[in-house]
Amino acid sequence: MQDRMSSTERMGAVLMGQKPDRVPVNPFILGFAAKICNLPLGDLYTDPKKCFRTQLLCAEMYGYDATPMYAYASYGAWEFGGEIGMPYEEGQSAPYVIKHPVETPEDVDKLEVPDPKTAGSIPVSMGVGKLCYEHGMPVVFQSGEVLSPAAMIAEPSRLLSWMIRKPEVVHKLNKKIAEYFVAVAEYFTSTFGADKCMSFAGGPVESNKLINANQFAEFVYPYMKEIHSKVLGMGVPIILEHPCSDQNKNLPYYQKLREELGWKGKYIWVFGPETPLERQIEIFGKHDVLMGNVDPPSFQFKDFDEIVALCKDNIERGIKNPSGYILGVGCELPPLAPPINVYAIMKAAREYGSYK
Amino acid sequence: MVIRELFCYPKHLCNALVYVILRRIKKWFLEKSDILKGLADATIAGDTEKAVEWAKKALEAGIDAYEAIMDGCSVGMNVVSEKYEKGEMYVPEILCSAEAMYAALEVLRPHLKTATMGVPKKVVLGVVRGDIHDIGKNLVKLMFDAAGFKVIDLGKDVPNEKFVEAAVKEGADLVGLSALMTTSMVNMPIVINELKKKSNKAVTMVGGGTLSPELAENYGADGYAKDAAEAVKVAKALLTGGK
Ligand code: B12
């Protein structure tokens, strides 16, 4: 099928609850774009112009509908005074923490909430944001859940054991991160106008591979609610929420969040492949957009036909969401995926994703 | 009845003595199983103070340190690992169990006798280059430690050559490679091939979230395990059965 809408029109239609020509595609591509453009991966995370342009070119080349953004999972350590490594070495796929700024509970007391204008990666993400703004695209800022950055600040294993041994220290740290995220949101919304912004939230340490639902309730939920309600209160219309990996046990809390916030704004949910779309439709279907969650590692190991089949299955299930669906990947698409497998997503969207 | 009679007749004093000794032994065994259970329970509960207490009691009661580790701490860690797989325990609790176990090991290890335990098998373990996901690898280390292996932990984002160097230098019996990402996994066959050239002694095992038995075979690994408890079982089988 030939595309009859531009990417902007297509995404716009879905977000306004209308039917586009076909399902939009957001393959969660970051590092892959750099590989395709023969750009050192580290440049993607350090140079706003290159970060923007490679993502734009990659989207143009394949015809998918995502706009450039800046985000990575090891977020938080650099911003709070630690040290980050950029993925310039072979085999590396994203930024990684070299030095965690917190080693002891006393360090948490001393930790200062950084200035959102200068903290760590913010100047780069602001640079990418400016380019998006100039091109009439949404400006995405990272204002994730608190536990993943807390783990990056204090080192994951240390933070996880503090959750039992020293819960008060974890709460102290979480409060500072929440304060920081709200300040970041204020910085971006006051620069571009809230209606031009989109907040990207979520993280892997919240996954039920690591913590249980009660721990999510205690250490994630209250901060998540506070940040989201403030961000929405500033007028940010869309939150792109990525509960990474298996978060099935946390689902009741994501539901509670939406209910308690009165289903304000529009959420785009990107769950990991472990959460069936049917379950997501049950919970969020009346209000929110779902982004598909095809299994990321498959893109590196499976062949073209298998990827088309996986995407077809995802489309058939996701398109049933009354509030809209975007074909997507359950986490970042592996940078080393064979390029033809990204075309497989487009092929599936065009062949099986058209709205009658 | 019979027992009372024994005490009534001095000529059976000898039998009485036997009785007392038997009771002592029984008590010792009871005490021993209580102590081992105490050690296991303290490990499961992540109660560091209790774990140290039971470890000291074990030594006072004359329990062999190796036995205390294997039948106390290790039994506890196996329960912890099973509970994690069933979703009854999560990583924060496991890390507390680990803390308790290591505290008990600190008390017990200086009393290990090579005569009873033999020379421990050496495992070189690490997360491959480009990958910083080390929580799973740390759990594998924990289970190997609990099972009495000597683990040389190379950490995360380990350069390929470092695995080979360490395996050769340490005379490793087993090299364990962990990877969580498709981008970093590709380093596994490179390390395995190099190891095969440079150390014909060490068997290789791979693991980590997104790996599968099929990939492990494609990469030329001798073994694969889906979780930390199974990793120890597979390692033992590989090391007794050879490659
Ligand atoms: C927590 C997490 C993180 C944390 C890691 C913190 C840390 N220090 O470990 C942080 C935030 C840093 C992170 C970062 C990233 N992550 Co991450 N992360 C996860 C997550 C949610 C959980 C991993 C985990 O700890 N599991 C719990 C442990 C206990 O399980 P395990 O590791 O599998 O280990 C068990 C077994 O596998 C086995 N085992 C493990 N090792 C070994 C070794 C041997 C020899 C044996 C026998 C057995 C064995 O025993 C263990 C215990 O039972 C996974 C999701 C998943 N499905 O795994 C994603 C995941 C691994 N991450 C992913 C990605 C994409 C990233 C990033 C690239 C994101 C980004 N763009 O920034 C970065 C990469 C950073 C880097 N440079 O490496 C993807 C990888 C996809 C792919 N292409 O393969 C995953 C799979 C998420 C997804 N669904 O897509 N992540």
mmCIF file of C-alpha atoms in Angstrom, chain B residues 16 87 95 106 132 137 207 222 228:
data_model
loop_
_atom_site.group_PDB
_atom_site.id
_atom_site.type_symbol
_atom_site.label_atom_id
_atom_site.label_comp_id
_atom_site.label_asym_id
_atom_site.label_seq_id
_atom_site.Cartn_x
_atom_site.Cartn_y
_atom_site.Cartn_z
ATOM 1 C CA ALA B 16 24.738 -47.000 81.091
ATOM 2 C CA GLY B 87 8.931 -14.990 41.861
ATOM 3 C CA LEU B 95 21.362 -9.215 48.005
ATOM 4 C CA GLU B 106 34.188 -14.943 56.555
ATOM 5 C CA ILE B 132 27.424 -3.451 31.986
ATOM 6 C CA LYS B 137 26.533 -12.273 36.940
ATOM 7 C CA GLY B 207 24.419 -17.263 30.336
ATOM 8 C CA ASP B 222 30.452 -26.245 26.613
ATOM 9 C CA ALA B 228 22.376 -19.146 38.858
#
